[in-house]
PDB file of C-alpha atoms in Angstrom:
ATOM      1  CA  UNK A   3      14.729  96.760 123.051  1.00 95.00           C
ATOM      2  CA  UNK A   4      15.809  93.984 125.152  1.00 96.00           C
ATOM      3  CA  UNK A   5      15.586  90.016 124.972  1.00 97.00           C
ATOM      4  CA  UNK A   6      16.467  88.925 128.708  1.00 97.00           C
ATOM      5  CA  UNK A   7      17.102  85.379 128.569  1.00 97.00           C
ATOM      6  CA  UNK A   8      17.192  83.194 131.932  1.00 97.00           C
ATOM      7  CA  UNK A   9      16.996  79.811 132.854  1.00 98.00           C
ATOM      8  CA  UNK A  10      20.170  78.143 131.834  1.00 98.00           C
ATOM      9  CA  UNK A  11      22.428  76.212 134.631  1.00 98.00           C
ATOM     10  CA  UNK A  12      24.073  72.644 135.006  1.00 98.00           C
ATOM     11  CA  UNK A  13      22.569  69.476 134.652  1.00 98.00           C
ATOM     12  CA  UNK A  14      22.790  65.571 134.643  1.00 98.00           C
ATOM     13  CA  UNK A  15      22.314  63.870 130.888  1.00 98.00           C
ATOM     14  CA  UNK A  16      18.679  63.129 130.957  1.00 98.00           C
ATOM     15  CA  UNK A  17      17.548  66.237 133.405  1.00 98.00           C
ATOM     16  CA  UNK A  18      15.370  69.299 132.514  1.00 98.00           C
ATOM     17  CA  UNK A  19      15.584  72.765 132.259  1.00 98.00           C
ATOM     18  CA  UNK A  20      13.292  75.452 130.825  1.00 98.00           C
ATOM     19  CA  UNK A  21      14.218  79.007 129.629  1.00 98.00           C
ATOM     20  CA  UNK A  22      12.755  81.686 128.987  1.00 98.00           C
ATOM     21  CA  UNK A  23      12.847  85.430 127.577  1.00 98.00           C
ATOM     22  CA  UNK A  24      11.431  87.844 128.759  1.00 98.00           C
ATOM     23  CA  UNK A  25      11.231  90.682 126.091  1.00 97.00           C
ATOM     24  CA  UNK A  26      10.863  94.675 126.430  1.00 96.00           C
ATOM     25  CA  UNK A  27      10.689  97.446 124.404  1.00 96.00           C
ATOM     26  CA  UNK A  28       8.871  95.734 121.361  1.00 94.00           C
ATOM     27  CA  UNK A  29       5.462  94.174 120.771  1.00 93.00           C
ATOM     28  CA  UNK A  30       5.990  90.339 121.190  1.00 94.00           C
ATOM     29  CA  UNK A  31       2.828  89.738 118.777  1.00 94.00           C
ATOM     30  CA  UNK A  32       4.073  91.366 116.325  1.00 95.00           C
ATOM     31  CA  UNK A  33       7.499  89.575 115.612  1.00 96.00           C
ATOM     32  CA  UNK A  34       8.142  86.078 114.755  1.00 96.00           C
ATOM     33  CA  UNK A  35      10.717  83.944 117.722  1.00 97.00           C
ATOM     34  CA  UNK A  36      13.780  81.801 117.996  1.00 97.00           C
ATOM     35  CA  UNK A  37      15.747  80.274 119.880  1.00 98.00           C
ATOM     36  CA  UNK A  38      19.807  79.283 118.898  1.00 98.00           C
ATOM     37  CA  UNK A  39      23.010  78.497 120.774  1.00 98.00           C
ATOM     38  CA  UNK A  40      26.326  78.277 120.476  1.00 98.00           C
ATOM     39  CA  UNK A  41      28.448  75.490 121.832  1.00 96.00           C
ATOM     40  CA  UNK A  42      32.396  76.436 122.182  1.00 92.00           C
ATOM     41  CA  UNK A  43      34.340  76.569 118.723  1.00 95.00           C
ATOM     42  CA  UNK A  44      31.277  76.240 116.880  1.00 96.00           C
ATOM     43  CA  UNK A  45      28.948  78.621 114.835  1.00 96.00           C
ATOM     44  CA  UNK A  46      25.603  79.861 115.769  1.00 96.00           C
ATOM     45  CA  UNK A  47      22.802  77.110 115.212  1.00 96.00           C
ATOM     46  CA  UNK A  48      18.806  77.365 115.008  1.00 95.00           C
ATOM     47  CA  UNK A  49      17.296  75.280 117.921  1.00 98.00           C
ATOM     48  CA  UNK A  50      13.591  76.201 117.332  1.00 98.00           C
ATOM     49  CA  UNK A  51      11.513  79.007 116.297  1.00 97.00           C
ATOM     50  CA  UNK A  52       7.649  80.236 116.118  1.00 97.00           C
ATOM     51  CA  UNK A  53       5.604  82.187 114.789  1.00 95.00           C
ATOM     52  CA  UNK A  54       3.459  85.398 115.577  1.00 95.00           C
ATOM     53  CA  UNK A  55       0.135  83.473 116.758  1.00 91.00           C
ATOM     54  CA  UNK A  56       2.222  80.610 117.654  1.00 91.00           C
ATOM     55  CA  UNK A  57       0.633  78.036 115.293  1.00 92.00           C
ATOM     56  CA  UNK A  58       3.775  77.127 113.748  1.00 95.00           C
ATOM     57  CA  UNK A  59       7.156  75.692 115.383  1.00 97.00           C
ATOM     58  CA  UNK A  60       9.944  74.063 114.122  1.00 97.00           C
ATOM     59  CA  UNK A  61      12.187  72.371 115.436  1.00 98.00           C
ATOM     60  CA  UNK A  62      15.952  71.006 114.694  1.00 98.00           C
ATOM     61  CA  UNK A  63      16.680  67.680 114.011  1.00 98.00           C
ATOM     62  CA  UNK A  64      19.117  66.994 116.898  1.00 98.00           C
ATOM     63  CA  UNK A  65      16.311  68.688 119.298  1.00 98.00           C
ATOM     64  CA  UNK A  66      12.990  67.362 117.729  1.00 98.00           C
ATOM     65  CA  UNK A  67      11.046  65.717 120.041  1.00 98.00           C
ATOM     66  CA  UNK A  68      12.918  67.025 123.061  1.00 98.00           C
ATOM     67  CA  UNK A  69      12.287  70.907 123.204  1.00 98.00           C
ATOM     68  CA  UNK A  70       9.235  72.372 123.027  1.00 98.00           C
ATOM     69  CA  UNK A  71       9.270  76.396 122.097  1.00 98.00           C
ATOM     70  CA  UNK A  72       6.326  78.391 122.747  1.00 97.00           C
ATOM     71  CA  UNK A  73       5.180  81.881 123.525  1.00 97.00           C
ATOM     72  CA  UNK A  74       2.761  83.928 125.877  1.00 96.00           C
ATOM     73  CA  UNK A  75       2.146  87.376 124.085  1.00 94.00           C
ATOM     74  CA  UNK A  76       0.331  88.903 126.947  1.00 94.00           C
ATOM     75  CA  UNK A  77       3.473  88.444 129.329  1.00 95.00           C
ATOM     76  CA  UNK A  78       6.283  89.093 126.726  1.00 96.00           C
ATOM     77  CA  UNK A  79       7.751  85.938 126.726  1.00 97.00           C
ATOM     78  CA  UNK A  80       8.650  83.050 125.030  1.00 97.00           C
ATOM     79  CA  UNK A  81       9.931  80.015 126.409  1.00 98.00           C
ATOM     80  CA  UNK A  82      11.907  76.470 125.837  1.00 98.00           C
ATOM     81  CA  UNK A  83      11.073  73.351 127.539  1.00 98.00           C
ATOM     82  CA  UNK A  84      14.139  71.390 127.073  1.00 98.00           C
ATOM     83  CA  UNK A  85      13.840  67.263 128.162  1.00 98.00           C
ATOM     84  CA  UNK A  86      15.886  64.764 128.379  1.00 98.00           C
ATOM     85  CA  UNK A  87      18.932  66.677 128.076  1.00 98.00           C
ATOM     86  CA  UNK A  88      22.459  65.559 126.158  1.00 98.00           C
ATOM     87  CA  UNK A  89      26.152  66.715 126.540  1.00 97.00           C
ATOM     88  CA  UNK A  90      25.991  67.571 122.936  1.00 97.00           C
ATOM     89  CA  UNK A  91      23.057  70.313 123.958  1.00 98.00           C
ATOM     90  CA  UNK A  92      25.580  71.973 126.197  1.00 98.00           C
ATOM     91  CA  UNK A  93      25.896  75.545 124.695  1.00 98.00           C
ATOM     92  CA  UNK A  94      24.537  79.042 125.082  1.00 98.00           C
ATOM     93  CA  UNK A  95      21.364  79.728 124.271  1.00 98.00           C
ATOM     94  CA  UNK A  96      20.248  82.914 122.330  1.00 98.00           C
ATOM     95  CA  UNK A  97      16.649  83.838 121.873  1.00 97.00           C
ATOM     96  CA  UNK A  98      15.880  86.238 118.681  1.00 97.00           C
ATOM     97  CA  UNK A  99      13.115  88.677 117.228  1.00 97.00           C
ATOM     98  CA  UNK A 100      12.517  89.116 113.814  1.00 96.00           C
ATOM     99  CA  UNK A 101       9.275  91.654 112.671  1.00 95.00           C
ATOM    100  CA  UNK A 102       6.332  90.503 111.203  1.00 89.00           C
ATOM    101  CA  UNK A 103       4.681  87.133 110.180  1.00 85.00           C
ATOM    102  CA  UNK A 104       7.956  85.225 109.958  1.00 86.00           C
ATOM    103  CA  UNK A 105      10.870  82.782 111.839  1.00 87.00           C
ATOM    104  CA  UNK A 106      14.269  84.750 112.467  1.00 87.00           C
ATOM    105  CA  UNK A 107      17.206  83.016 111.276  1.00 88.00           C
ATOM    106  CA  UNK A 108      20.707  83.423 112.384  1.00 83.00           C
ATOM    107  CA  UNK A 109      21.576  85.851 109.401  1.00 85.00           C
ATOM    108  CA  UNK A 110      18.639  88.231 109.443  1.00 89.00           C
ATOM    109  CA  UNK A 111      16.925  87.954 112.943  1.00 92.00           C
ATOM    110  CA  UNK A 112      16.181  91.504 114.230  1.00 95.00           C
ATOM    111  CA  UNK A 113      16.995  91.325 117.885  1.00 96.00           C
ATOM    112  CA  UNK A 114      19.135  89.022 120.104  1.00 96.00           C
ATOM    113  CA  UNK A 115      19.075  88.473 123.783  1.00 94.00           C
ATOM    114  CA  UNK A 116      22.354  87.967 125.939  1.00 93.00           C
ATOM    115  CA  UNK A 117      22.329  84.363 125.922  1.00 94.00           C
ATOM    116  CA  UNK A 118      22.293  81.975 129.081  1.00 98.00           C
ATOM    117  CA  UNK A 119      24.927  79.186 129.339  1.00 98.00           C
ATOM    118  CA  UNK A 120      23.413  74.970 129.644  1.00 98.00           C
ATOM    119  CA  UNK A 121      25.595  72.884 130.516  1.00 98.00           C
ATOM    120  CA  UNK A 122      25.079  68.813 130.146  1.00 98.00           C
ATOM    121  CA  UNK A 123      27.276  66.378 132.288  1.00 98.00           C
ATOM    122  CA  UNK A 124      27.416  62.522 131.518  1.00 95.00           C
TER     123      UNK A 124
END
């Protein structure tokens, strides 16, 4: 199984960037999506996350409103629109699997990609 995970890069405060993962070795439709990151010194954090059909997201509070997750089972990929971009979003980013009709979470997510690094200037 692999979650390849691409898109990440510099940017300007305020720019946009979109990521995606592309998955192998698993069906995508059958396994609920994430997306985390890790900023330096910190712990892991949930950004957003989906579900099987993709009729559910949700979203973090410091990203709500900004990001938009979703998901194209056909291609094997999920994806994260990221807008108006802050320094405090500068991290890397992690997509996750976790089977059946469910979210991962940090703790009990099946699968992890190799993260991609976004970094916000001012």
């Amino acid at each position: 199984v692999q979650l390849q995970a691409s898109g990440g890069g510099s940017v300007q405060a305020g720019d946009s960037l979109r990521l995606s993962c592309k998955v192998s070795g698993l069906t995508l439709s059958k396994y609920g999506m994430g997306w985390f990151r890790q900023a330096p010194g910190k712990e892991r954090e949930f950004v957003a996350v989906i579900t099987i059909t993709g009729q559910m997201t949700h979203y973090a509070d410091s990203v709500k409103g900004r990001f938009t997750i979703s998901r194209d089972n056909a291609n094997n990929t999920i994806y994260l629109q990221m807008n108006s971009l802050k320094p405090e979003d500068t991290a890397v980013y992690y997509c996750a699997a976790e089977f059946g009709n469910t979210v991962p979470v940090v703790s009990t997510a099946d699968y992890w990609g190799q993260g991609t690094l976004v970094t916000v200037s001012s």
